[in-house]
Amino acid sequence: MTKILVLIIGIAAIGFILWWFFGNHHVASATANVSNGDQKVDIEVNGGYSPEVVTLKKGIPATINFTRKDASSCLDRVVFSDFGINKELPQNEQQSIQIDTSEAGEYQWACGMDMFHGKLIIK
Amino acid sequence: MTITKRFWTALIFSFPMLIGMILMPFGIMLPGGEWTQFVLTTIVMAVAARPFLQSAWASFKKHHSNMDTLVAIGTITAYVYSIYAMFTRQAVFFESAAFVITFVLLGQVFEERMRNNASNAIEKLVDLQAKEAEVMRDGKLVKVPLSDIVVGDIIRVKPGQKIAVDGVITEGNSTVDESMVTGESMPVVKKSGDKVIGSTINSNGTFMFKAEKVGGDTMLSQIVELVKKAQNSHAPIQNLTDKVSEIFVPVVLILSILTFLVWYVFLGATLANALIFAVSVVVIACPCALGLATPTALMVGTGRGAKMDILIKNGEVLEEVSDIKTVVFDKTGTITNGKPEVTDIVGNEQVLTIAATLEESSEHPLATAILNQAKKQNISSLAFNNFKAIEGKGVEATINGQKAFVGNDKLLNDVHINKELKTEMIRLQNEAKTVVFVGSGNKILGLIAIQDAPKSTSKEAISALKKRGLRTVMLTGDNNRVAQAIAQEVGIDDVIADVLPGDKADHVKDLQKNGKVAFVGDGINDAPALTMADVGIAMGSGTDIAIESGGIVLMKNDLRDVVKALELSRKTFNRIKLNLFWAFIYNVLGIPVAAGLFFAIGLTLSPELAGLAMAFSSLSVVTSSVLLNKSKISVA
């Protein structure tokens, strides 16, 4: 009897994992605030990036401020491979990254181990 | 708390349990038994493991998972079950949780060090820059930091100082060691009007120069930018690991639940044993090794290239290089020096002396070649008068009371040439050299052969490429006879001559029908071909456009670097493949073993061994990448 119960719980857990990680969930996104000919976005790094999708306006100098709250060494660097940026993110310190917005497009960023991803849209 | 501190905490508090485990077979028990273990492990979990748990929870809330998720779930399961077992008086395995944390942190301590090691090439390049310079401001020389220099500033450089930015000499002269930027090992003589490059070292003179490029526009900054981009670029092979890493953790969690269910429900194992297998599965799985395989190798490979004056622009280029079948070369300036030089002199010293005297005031490229040769041999010109041109044939003058002349083969209608010289002339002309005739009175005294000669290293480079099974082709706008002669001299397989500048790219396209093509070139007219080729290799002393269009840039103008660049790319790409292979195999073999699939033949893994294996799998990938720095890259 216990075994059947355990089996049911186990299968339910598998179902939950599938739904939780592969289901279609809302992704936090943000558009940069433009002020004085400059645009800025703050991103909190904690178990991933929030927001995860950032939209920037083309042609306006942009700064993205990353603040890493997470102690994991997985997230201790942020890499924008298209821009040649690879910056260390010391824990609980704001790190500013300048983005060249001269070309429109979609760009990925990732953590140093390429496990967590974020998306940058310039338009 | 840093990773190192967390590691030491975990080690200190799990150490008594390790001693306990070793002494257990001798009947000596840890004082306090399970309670001591509980307290020690609780400290490890609360202090050393807490960041794992926090990170795992934070990413779980965002529907993400990472390595921390696996570590957290594995250790929490072992810990919570052991508390339950302690109160129900069953066997506990607190030490598994504590040891796994210790091992994982040990691995991360090493890994962090290695990762820093892998990325330091670029900092060395930036360190080459001067920190400050003496700049003319309001008519006075003042020291200003590098960042305050603007275009148009007049800067003074004293002997031994570093030149701050790129510019043009306005006053004074000196010799400059440019080896860090151009790879040229001999100091270069610089005088007023010559360009100087930032970060190169002035040797003996003092001069003033006007800043032309500052900040991010200087050559060094652009090189640094190029290397940075390369080191962090995405190799197409990573698309595979990107897909795998997205689903990796959830899949491992599901596998571990299945392991538990199979052992507990179907095979009738005890709850404790079934849990041990499940925890081992979670702990041994290592997505980090997969994630680190490509970027670390890319970083070390491109960084090493930069140190060898070979700039590989990105991961894509590395992949392309591994299937190159044909290497196409531009001729002028790539295989050859790009300027005519005296290659042979037939006759005695008088020949060069007369030629140098008569050509002194001419600006013809052939005259320049003769004058350079005379300078090299320390021959000074003589006094002359009655200088006049012989229309379409050459020049003549009177030297020491005798008529002397220099000219082309049309002169032969007027003067006599002996048989020996005639044979020599035919031999030289067959080698596609331009022959200049030097004579006195109405007799030819000797011959000077001039050619845009191959660089001394070209032949060696081409034979090294051929040895690697590559087809070599020369593409040139020059005429077929000259092209064939040069090709023969350096040992190139095929020649495509008389190519119009605009058609170079089309010829490359044609060659691509037989496999991937690398194009090596330098001039502006090579840019389309560099772009068209699967791998464009730009010779660095060439133009900005060529550097922009090339996938690989050679800072030194030496063809042997083509061989080295191909070799380095190939080695780096192979290392990426090797890393990925091990990372995959490790998981593919490790997970079934941890799940107890080989229980029947006595092969199992405890969670702590699984933790150790996991820590060292990612460490070994990073180490393998760093070892790329040591692998041999040679031309031969």
PDB file of N, CA and C in Angstrom, chain A residues 2-3 6-7 10-11 13-14 16-18 20-22 25-26 44 46-50 52 70-77 79-86 91 112-117, chain B residues 3 6 51 55 58-66 68 108 111-112 115-116 225 228-229 232-234 238 242 245-247 250 253-254 257-258 260-261 264-266 268 287-288 291-292 299:
ATOM      1  N   THR A   2       1.872   1.277   0.943  1.00  0.00           N
ATOM      2  CA  THR A   2       2.786   2.426   0.987  1.00  0.00           C
ATOM      3  C   THR A   2       3.448   2.598  -0.372  1.00  0.00           C
ATOM      4  N   LYS A   3       3.869   1.455  -0.949  1.00  0.00           N
ATOM      5  CA  LYS A   3       4.616   1.516  -2.212  1.00  0.00           C
ATOM      6  C   LYS A   3       3.787   2.145  -3.323  1.00  0.00           C
ATOM      7  N   VAL A   6       3.760   5.792  -2.708  1.00  0.00           N
ATOM      8  CA  VAL A   6       5.053   6.374  -3.094  1.00  0.00           C
ATOM      9  C   VAL A   6       5.146   6.512  -4.613  1.00  0.00           C
ATOM     10  N   LEU A   7       4.697   5.459  -5.299  1.00  0.00           N
ATOM     11  CA  LEU A   7       4.732   5.466  -6.772  1.00  0.00           C
ATOM     12  C   LEU A   7       3.907   6.626  -7.319  1.00  0.00           C
ATOM     13  N   GLY A  10       5.644   9.868  -6.637  1.00  0.00           N
ATOM     14  CA  GLY A  10       6.805   9.981  -7.527  1.00  0.00           C
ATOM     15  C   GLY A  10       6.392  10.437  -8.919  1.00  0.00           C
ATOM     16  N   ILE A  11       5.346   9.788  -9.445  1.00  0.00           N
ATOM     17  CA  ILE A  11       4.899  10.140 -10.800  1.00  0.00           C
ATOM     18  C   ILE A  11       4.355  11.564 -10.822  1.00  0.00           C
ATOM     19  N   ALA A  13       5.360  13.938  -8.933  1.00  0.00           N
ATOM     20  CA  ALA A  13       6.532  14.823  -8.863  1.00  0.00           C
ATOM     21  C   ALA A  13       7.154  15.007 -10.250  1.00  0.00           C
ATOM     22  N   ILE A  14       7.224  13.915 -11.005  1.00  0.00           N
ATOM     23  CA  ILE A  14       7.778  14.011 -12.364  1.00  0.00           C
ATOM     24  C   ILE A  14       6.907  14.943 -13.215  1.00  0.00           C
ATOM     25  N   PHE A  16       5.046  17.319 -12.149  1.00  0.00           N
ATOM     26  CA  PHE A  16       5.255  18.696 -11.698  1.00  0.00           C
ATOM     27  C   PHE A  16       6.525  19.278 -12.309  1.00  0.00           C
ATOM     28  N   ILE A  17       7.619  18.503 -12.298  1.00  0.00           N
ATOM     29  CA  ILE A  17       8.895  18.982 -12.858  1.00  0.00           C
ATOM     30  C   ILE A  17       8.718  19.356 -14.330  1.00  0.00           C
ATOM     31  N   LEU A  18       8.023  18.467 -15.063  1.00  0.00           N
ATOM     32  CA  LEU A  18       7.820  18.741 -16.490  1.00  0.00           C
ATOM     33  C   LEU A  18       7.051  20.035 -16.682  1.00  0.00           C
ATOM     34  N   TRP A  20       6.609  22.528 -14.492  1.00  0.00           N
ATOM     35  CA  TRP A  20       7.291  23.698 -13.922  1.00  0.00           C
ATOM     36  C   TRP A  20       8.422  24.220 -14.811  1.00  0.00           C
ATOM     37  N   PHE A  21       9.242  23.279 -15.322  1.00  0.00           N
ATOM     38  CA  PHE A  21      10.411  23.727 -16.082  1.00  0.00           C
ATOM     39  C   PHE A  21      10.137  23.870 -17.582  1.00  0.00           C
ATOM     40  N   PHE A  22       9.223  23.057 -18.101  1.00  0.00           N
ATOM     41  CA  PHE A  22       9.043  23.101 -19.565  1.00  0.00           C
ATOM     42  C   PHE A  22       7.730  23.743 -19.981  1.00  0.00           C
ATOM     43  N   HIS A  25       5.714  29.642 -19.229  1.00  0.00           N
ATOM     44  CA  HIS A  25       5.533  30.556 -18.107  1.00  0.00           C
ATOM     45  C   HIS A  25       5.874  31.974 -18.497  1.00  0.00           C
ATOM     46  N   HIS A  26       5.345  32.882 -17.751  1.00  0.00           N
ATOM     47  CA  HIS A  26       5.583  34.298 -18.011  1.00  0.00           C
ATOM     48  C   HIS A  26       7.063  34.659 -17.766  1.00  0.00           C
ATOM     49  N   GLU A  44      18.441  42.570 -11.866  1.00  0.00           N
ATOM     50  CA  GLU A  44      18.856  41.873 -10.659  1.00  0.00           C
ATOM     51  C   GLU A  44      19.252  40.461 -11.045  1.00  0.00           C
ATOM     52  N   ASN A  46      19.666  36.987  -9.647  1.00  0.00           N
ATOM     53  CA  ASN A  46      19.377  36.127  -8.508  1.00  0.00           C
ATOM     54  C   ASN A  46      18.663  34.895  -9.037  1.00  0.00           C
ATOM     55  N   GLY A  47      19.405  33.814  -9.164  1.00  0.00           N
ATOM     56  CA  GLY A  47      18.825  32.595  -9.728  1.00  0.00           C
ATOM     57  C   GLY A  47      18.377  32.819 -11.159  1.00  0.00           C
ATOM     58  N   GLY A  48      19.049  33.683 -11.863  1.00  0.00           N
ATOM     59  CA  GLY A  48      18.656  34.051 -13.216  1.00  0.00           C
ATOM     60  C   GLY A  48      18.614  35.565 -13.288  1.00  0.00           C
ATOM     61  N   TYR A  49      18.101  36.084 -14.385  1.00  0.00           N
ATOM     62  CA  TYR A  49      18.081  37.528 -14.555  1.00  0.00           C
ATOM     63  C   TYR A  49      16.653  38.044 -14.493  1.00  0.00           C
ATOM     64  N   SER A  50      16.427  39.109 -13.739  1.00  0.00           N
ATOM     65  CA  SER A  50      15.108  39.712 -13.828  1.00  0.00           C
ATOM     66  C   SER A  50      15.291  41.214 -14.031  1.00  0.00           C
ATOM     67  N   GLU A  52      14.425  39.333 -17.785  1.00  0.00           N
ATOM     68  CA  GLU A  52      15.212  38.433 -18.630  1.00  0.00           C
ATOM     69  C   GLU A  52      15.252  38.909 -20.076  1.00  0.00           C
ATOM     70  N   ASP A  70      22.944  36.785  -5.951  1.00  0.00           N
ATOM     71  CA  ASP A  70      23.136  35.343  -5.821  1.00  0.00           C
ATOM     72  C   ASP A  70      24.599  35.022  -5.522  1.00  0.00           C
ATOM     73  N   ALA A  71      24.860  34.078  -4.611  1.00  0.00           N
ATOM     74  CA  ALA A  71      26.241  33.748  -4.281  1.00  0.00           C
ATOM     75  C   ALA A  71      26.830  32.726  -5.244  1.00  0.00           C
ATOM     76  N   SER A  72      25.999  32.159  -6.085  1.00  0.00           N
ATOM     77  CA  SER A  72      26.459  31.064  -6.946  1.00  0.00           C
ATOM     78  C   SER A  72      27.562  31.508  -7.910  1.00  0.00           C
ATOM     79  N   SER A  73      28.612  30.696  -8.021  1.00  0.00           N
ATOM     80  CA  SER A  73      29.690  31.045  -8.947  1.00  0.00           C
ATOM     81  C   SER A  73      29.241  30.865 -10.389  1.00  0.00           C
ATOM     82  N   CYS A  74      28.086  30.211 -10.562  1.00  0.00           N
ATOM     83  CA  CYS A  74      27.530  30.064 -11.902  1.00  0.00           C
ATOM     84  C   CYS A  74      27.246  31.427 -12.526  1.00  0.00           C
ATOM     85  N   LEU A  75      26.869  32.379 -11.685  1.00  0.00           N
ATOM     86  CA  LEU A  75      26.403  33.657 -12.222  1.00  0.00           C
ATOM     87  C   LEU A  75      27.428  34.769 -12.043  1.00  0.00           C
ATOM     88  N   ASP A  76      28.680  34.410 -11.693  1.00  0.00           N
ATOM     89  CA  ASP A  76      29.609  35.469 -11.316  1.00  0.00           C
ATOM     90  C   ASP A  76      30.189  36.264 -12.472  1.00  0.00           C
ATOM     91  N   ARG A  77      29.813  35.894 -13.689  1.00  0.00           N
ATOM     92  CA  ARG A  77      30.224  36.710 -14.834  1.00  0.00           C
ATOM     93  C   ARG A  77      29.038  36.885 -15.747  1.00  0.00           C
ATOM     94  N   VAL A  79      28.243  37.601 -19.860  1.00  0.00           N
ATOM     95  CA  VAL A  79      28.911  37.588 -21.160  1.00  0.00           C
ATOM     96  C   VAL A  79      27.939  38.010 -22.254  1.00  0.00           C
ATOM     97  N   PHE A  80      28.302  39.075 -22.966  1.00  0.00           N
ATOM     98  CA  PHE A  80      27.571  39.452 -24.178  1.00  0.00           C
ATOM     99  C   PHE A  80      28.496  39.077 -25.329  1.00  0.00           C
ATOM    100  N   SER A  81      28.284  37.894 -25.900  1.00  0.00           N
ATOM    101  CA  SER A  81      29.282  37.421 -26.862  1.00  0.00           C
ATOM    102  C   SER A  81      29.317  38.278 -28.120  1.00  0.00           C
ATOM    103  N   ASP A  82      28.189  38.883 -28.498  1.00  0.00           N
ATOM    104  CA  ASP A  82      28.196  39.689 -29.723  1.00  0.00           C
ATOM    105  C   ASP A  82      28.952  41.004 -29.550  1.00  0.00           C
ATOM    106  N   PHE A  83      29.098  41.441 -28.298  1.00  0.00           N
ATOM    107  CA  PHE A  83      29.765  42.721 -28.068  1.00  0.00           C
ATOM    108  C   PHE A  83      31.158  42.544 -27.468  1.00  0.00           C
ATOM    109  N   GLY A  84      31.574  41.305 -27.277  1.00  0.00           N
ATOM    110  CA  GLY A  84      32.887  41.066 -26.686  1.00  0.00           C
ATOM    111  C   GLY A  84      32.966  41.513 -25.233  1.00  0.00           C
ATOM    112  N   ILE A  85      31.836  41.463 -24.543  1.00  0.00           N
ATOM    113  CA  ILE A  85      31.840  41.895 -23.144  1.00  0.00           C
ATOM    114  C   ILE A  85      31.820  40.664 -22.245  1.00  0.00           C
ATOM    115  N   ASN A  86      32.728  40.645 -21.309  1.00  0.00           N
ATOM    116  CA  ASN A  86      32.754  39.566 -20.325  1.00  0.00           C
ATOM    117  C   ASN A  86      33.130  40.224 -19.018  1.00  0.00           C
ATOM    118  N   GLN A  91      29.493  40.171  -5.900  1.00  0.00           N
ATOM    119  CA  GLN A  91      28.204  40.034  -5.247  1.00  0.00           C
ATOM    120  C   GLN A  91      27.771  41.340  -4.571  1.00  0.00           C
ATOM    121  N   GLY A 112      28.656  33.173 -17.129  1.00  0.00           N
ATOM    122  CA  GLY A 112      29.966  32.691 -17.549  1.00  0.00           C
ATOM    123  C   GLY A 112      29.994  31.233 -17.972  1.00  0.00           C
ATOM    124  N   MET A 113      29.033  30.455 -17.508  1.00  0.00           N
ATOM    125  CA  MET A 113      29.037  29.035 -17.859  1.00  0.00           C
ATOM    126  C   MET A 113      27.973  28.718 -18.897  1.00  0.00           C
ATOM    127  N   ASP A 114      27.349  29.790 -19.411  1.00  0.00           N
ATOM    128  CA  ASP A 114      26.387  29.600 -20.467  1.00  0.00           C
ATOM    129  C   ASP A 114      25.169  28.790 -20.016  1.00  0.00           C
ATOM    130  N   MET A 115      24.808  28.917 -18.739  1.00  0.00           N
ATOM    131  CA  MET A 115      23.656  28.157 -18.232  1.00  0.00           C
ATOM    132  C   MET A 115      22.407  29.033 -18.169  1.00  0.00           C
ATOM    133  N   PHE A 116      22.611  30.294 -17.786  1.00  0.00           N
ATOM    134  CA  PHE A 116      21.476  31.214 -17.702  1.00  0.00           C
ATOM    135  C   PHE A 116      21.566  32.183 -18.869  1.00  0.00           C
ATOM    136  N   HIS A 117      20.428  32.497 -19.441  1.00  0.00           N
ATOM    137  CA  HIS A 117      20.427  33.370 -20.604  1.00  0.00           C
ATOM    138  C   HIS A 117      19.461  34.528 -20.432  1.00  0.00           C
TER     139      HIS A 117
ATOM    140  N   ILE B   3      34.064  31.595  -1.831  1.00  0.00           N
ATOM    141  CA  ILE B   3      34.025  30.144  -2.036  1.00  0.00           C
ATOM    142  C   ILE B   3      35.120  29.466  -1.209  1.00  0.00           C
ATOM    143  N   ARG B   6      34.072  29.222   2.337  1.00  0.00           N
ATOM    144  CA  ARG B   6      33.025  28.202   2.487  1.00  0.00           C
ATOM    145  C   ARG B   6      33.639  26.811   2.429  1.00  0.00           C
ATOM    146  N   PRO B  51      24.467  29.229   0.357  1.00  0.00           N
ATOM    147  CA  PRO B  51      24.371  29.891  -0.949  1.00  0.00           C
ATOM    148  C   PRO B  51      23.857  28.972  -2.063  1.00  0.00           C
ATOM    149  N   SER B  55      20.544  29.998  -4.075  1.00  0.00           N
ATOM    150  CA  SER B  55      20.595  30.161  -5.518  1.00  0.00           C
ATOM    151  C   SER B  55      19.626  29.191  -6.195  1.00  0.00           C
ATOM    152  N   ALA B  58      16.140  30.558  -5.699  1.00  0.00           N
ATOM    153  CA  ALA B  58      15.904  31.748  -6.509  1.00  0.00           C
ATOM    154  C   ALA B  58      15.670  31.371  -7.964  1.00  0.00           C
ATOM    155  N   SER B  59      16.459  30.448  -8.475  1.00  0.00           N
ATOM    156  CA  SER B  59      16.277  30.100  -9.885  1.00  0.00           C
ATOM    157  C   SER B  59      15.038  29.214 -10.067  1.00  0.00           C
ATOM    158  N   PHE B  60      14.718  28.400  -9.045  1.00  0.00           N
ATOM    159  CA  PHE B  60      13.510  27.573  -9.138  1.00  0.00           C
ATOM    160  C   PHE B  60      12.288  28.466  -9.307  1.00  0.00           C
ATOM    161  N   LYS B  61      12.254  29.564  -8.557  1.00  0.00           N
ATOM    162  CA  LYS B  61      11.107  30.472  -8.638  1.00  0.00           C
ATOM    163  C   LYS B  61      10.959  31.052 -10.034  1.00  0.00           C
ATOM    164  N   LYS B  62      12.096  31.148 -10.756  1.00  0.00           N
ATOM    165  CA  LYS B  62      12.040  31.692 -12.117  1.00  0.00           C
ATOM    166  C   LYS B  62      11.911  30.582 -13.152  1.00  0.00           C
ATOM    167  N   HIS B  63      11.561  29.389 -12.702  1.00  0.00           N
ATOM    168  CA  HIS B  63      11.437  28.233 -13.601  1.00  0.00           C
ATOM    169  C   HIS B  63      12.766  27.872 -14.251  1.00  0.00           C
ATOM    170  N   HIS B  64      13.852  28.174 -13.577  1.00  0.00           N
ATOM    171  CA  HIS B  64      15.161  27.800 -14.092  1.00  0.00           C
ATOM    172  C   HIS B  64      15.793  26.785 -13.155  1.00  0.00           C
ATOM    173  N   SER B  65      16.862  26.186 -13.640  1.00  0.00           N
ATOM    174  CA  SER B  65      17.574  25.249 -12.774  1.00  0.00           C
ATOM    175  C   SER B  65      19.037  25.310 -13.160  1.00  0.00           C
ATOM    176  N   ASN B  66      19.910  24.996 -12.228  1.00  0.00           N
ATOM    177  CA  ASN B  66      21.331  24.960 -12.573  1.00  0.00           C
ATOM    178  C   ASN B  66      22.017  23.922 -11.702  1.00  0.00           C
ATOM    179  N   ASP B  68      23.505  24.296  -8.994  1.00  0.00           N
ATOM    180  CA  ASP B  68      23.165  24.471  -7.589  1.00  0.00           C
ATOM    181  C   ASP B  68      21.876  23.730  -7.230  1.00  0.00           C
ATOM    182  N   GLN B 108      35.120  23.885  -6.983  1.00  0.00           N
ATOM    183  CA  GLN B 108      34.873  25.265  -7.410  1.00  0.00           C
ATOM    184  C   GLN B 108      36.054  26.187  -7.097  1.00  0.00           C
ATOM    185  N   GLU B 111      38.459  25.529  -9.810  1.00  0.00           N
ATOM    186  CA  GLU B 111      37.892  25.951 -11.074  1.00  0.00           C
ATOM    187  C   GLU B 111      37.959  27.472 -11.220  1.00  0.00           C
ATOM    188  N   GLU B 112      37.681  28.173 -10.122  1.00  0.00           N
ATOM    189  CA  GLU B 112      37.721  29.629 -10.159  1.00  0.00           C
ATOM    190  C   GLU B 112      39.119  30.113 -10.529  1.00  0.00           C
ATOM    191  N   ARG B 115      39.783  29.402 -14.188  1.00  0.00           N
ATOM    192  CA  ARG B 115      39.045  30.292 -15.085  1.00  0.00           C
ATOM    193  C   ARG B 115      39.712  31.650 -15.148  1.00  0.00           C
ATOM    194  N   ASN B 116      40.216  32.131 -14.025  1.00  0.00           N
ATOM    195  CA  ASN B 116      40.930  33.405 -14.047  1.00  0.00           C
ATOM    196  C   ASN B 116      42.193  33.296 -14.880  1.00  0.00           C
ATOM    197  N   GLU B 225      40.183  44.950 -28.471  1.00  0.00           N
ATOM    198  CA  GLU B 225      38.758  44.773 -28.716  1.00  0.00           C
ATOM    199  C   GLU B 225      38.502  43.488 -29.501  1.00  0.00           C
ATOM    200  N   LYS B 228      39.111  40.468 -27.309  1.00  0.00           N
ATOM    201  CA  LYS B 228      38.012  40.324 -26.346  1.00  0.00           C
ATOM    202  C   LYS B 228      36.812  39.676 -27.001  1.00  0.00           C
ATOM    203  N   LYS B 229      36.474  40.193 -28.174  1.00  0.00           N
ATOM    204  CA  LYS B 229      35.314  39.652 -28.879  1.00  0.00           C
ATOM    205  C   LYS B 229      35.529  38.180 -29.187  1.00  0.00           C
ATOM    206  N   ASN B 232      35.176  35.796 -26.201  1.00  0.00           N
ATOM    207  CA  ASN B 232      33.838  35.603 -25.671  1.00  0.00           C
ATOM    208  C   ASN B 232      32.828  35.238 -26.743  1.00  0.00           C
ATOM    209  N   SER B 233      33.313  34.933 -27.937  1.00  0.00           N
ATOM    210  CA  SER B 233      32.376  34.647 -29.010  1.00  0.00           C
ATOM    211  C   SER B 233      31.754  33.279 -28.802  1.00  0.00           C
ATOM    212  N   HIS B 234      30.705  33.042 -29.559  1.00  0.00           N
ATOM    213  CA  HIS B 234      29.941  31.813 -29.426  1.00  0.00           C
ATOM    214  C   HIS B 234      30.330  30.907 -30.581  1.00  0.00           C
ATOM    215  N   GLN B 238      28.464  25.136 -29.873  1.00  0.00           N
ATOM    216  CA  GLN B 238      27.808  25.348 -28.577  1.00  0.00           C
ATOM    217  C   GLN B 238      26.292  25.254 -28.652  1.00  0.00           C
ATOM    218  N   ASP B 242      23.918  24.283 -25.624  1.00  0.00           N
ATOM    219  CA  ASP B 242      22.862  25.188 -25.165  1.00  0.00           C
ATOM    220  C   ASP B 242      21.551  24.440 -25.013  1.00  0.00           C
ATOM    221  N   SER B 245      21.844  21.961 -22.068  1.00  0.00           N
ATOM    222  CA  SER B 245      21.855  22.534 -20.724  1.00  0.00           C
ATOM    223  C   SER B 245      20.489  23.046 -20.299  1.00  0.00           C
ATOM    224  N   GLU B 246      19.656  23.413 -21.277  1.00  0.00           N
ATOM    225  CA  GLU B 246      18.316  23.878 -20.941  1.00  0.00           C
ATOM    226  C   GLU B 246      17.484  22.793 -20.268  1.00  0.00           C
ATOM    227  N   ILE B 247      17.638  21.564 -20.733  1.00  0.00           N
ATOM    228  CA  ILE B 247      16.790  20.489 -20.218  1.00  0.00           C
ATOM    229  C   ILE B 247      17.528  19.589 -19.247  1.00  0.00           C
ATOM    230  N   PRO B 250      16.290  19.385 -15.163  1.00  0.00           N
ATOM    231  CA  PRO B 250      15.006  18.706 -14.974  1.00  0.00           C
ATOM    232  C   PRO B 250      15.068  17.229 -15.347  1.00  0.00           C
ATOM    233  N   LEU B 253      16.659  15.313 -12.613  1.00  0.00           N
ATOM    234  CA  LEU B 253      15.748  15.185 -11.474  1.00  0.00           C
ATOM    235  C   LEU B 253      14.734  14.073 -11.728  1.00  0.00           C
ATOM    236  N   ILE B 254      14.219  14.029 -12.955  1.00  0.00           N
ATOM    237  CA  ILE B 254      13.251  12.982 -13.293  1.00  0.00           C
ATOM    238  C   ILE B 254      13.918  11.604 -13.215  1.00  0.00           C
ATOM    239  N   ILE B 257      14.199  10.514  -9.653  1.00  0.00           N
ATOM    240  CA  ILE B 257      12.931  10.040  -9.091  1.00  0.00           C
ATOM    241  C   ILE B 257      12.645   8.628  -9.609  1.00  0.00           C
ATOM    242  N   LEU B 258      12.894   8.434 -10.910  1.00  0.00           N
ATOM    243  CA  LEU B 258      12.681   7.099 -11.493  1.00  0.00           C
ATOM    244  C   LEU B 258      13.577   6.075 -10.813  1.00  0.00           C
ATOM    245  N   PHE B 260      14.719   6.140  -7.822  1.00  0.00           N
ATOM    246  CA  PHE B 260      14.150   5.856  -6.505  1.00  0.00           C
ATOM    247  C   PHE B 260      12.950   4.916  -6.612  1.00  0.00           C
ATOM    248  N   LEU B 261      12.057   5.229  -7.539  1.00  0.00           N
ATOM    249  CA  LEU B 261      10.840   4.422  -7.674  1.00  0.00           C
ATOM    250  C   LEU B 261      11.177   2.984  -8.048  1.00  0.00           C
ATOM    251  N   TYR B 264      12.854   1.275  -4.961  1.00  0.00           N
ATOM    252  CA  TYR B 264      11.998   1.140  -3.783  1.00  0.00           C
ATOM    253  C   TYR B 264      10.729   0.345  -4.084  1.00  0.00           C
ATOM    254  N   VAL B 265      10.053   0.708  -5.169  1.00  0.00           N
ATOM    255  CA  VAL B 265       8.750   0.102  -5.446  1.00  0.00           C
ATOM    256  C   VAL B 265       8.877  -1.256  -6.129  1.00  0.00           C
ATOM    257  N   PHE B 266       9.772  -1.332  -7.126  1.00  0.00           N
ATOM    258  CA  PHE B 266       9.797  -2.546  -7.941  1.00  0.00           C
ATOM    259  C   PHE B 266      10.851  -3.551  -7.496  1.00  0.00           C
ATOM    260  N   GLY B 268      12.212  -3.609  -4.404  1.00  0.00           N
ATOM    261  CA  GLY B 268      12.088  -3.897  -2.984  1.00  0.00           C
ATOM    262  C   GLY B 268      13.281  -3.494  -2.138  1.00  0.00           C
ATOM    263  N   PRO B 287      26.126  19.510 -15.286  1.00  0.00           N
ATOM    264  CA  PRO B 287      25.920  20.329 -16.475  1.00  0.00           C
ATOM    265  C   PRO B 287      27.049  21.336 -16.680  1.00  0.00           C
ATOM    266  N   CYS B 288      27.758  21.668 -15.616  1.00  0.00           N
ATOM    267  CA  CYS B 288      28.807  22.691 -15.731  1.00  0.00           C
ATOM    268  C   CYS B 288      29.930  22.265 -16.661  1.00  0.00           C
ATOM    269  N   GLY B 291      28.880  23.052 -20.020  1.00  0.00           N
ATOM    270  CA  GLY B 291      28.827  24.486 -20.266  1.00  0.00           C
ATOM    271  C   GLY B 291      30.208  25.103 -20.390  1.00  0.00           C
ATOM    272  N   LEU B 292      31.163  24.560 -19.664  1.00  0.00           N
ATOM    273  CA  LEU B 292      32.509  25.145 -19.652  1.00  0.00           C
ATOM    274  C   LEU B 292      33.364  24.657 -20.810  1.00  0.00           C
ATOM    275  N   MET B 299      38.667  30.640 -25.068  1.00  0.00           N
ATOM    276  CA  MET B 299      39.364  31.730 -24.413  1.00  0.00           C
ATOM    277  C   MET B 299      40.875  31.486 -24.403  1.00  0.00           C
TER     278      MET B 299
END
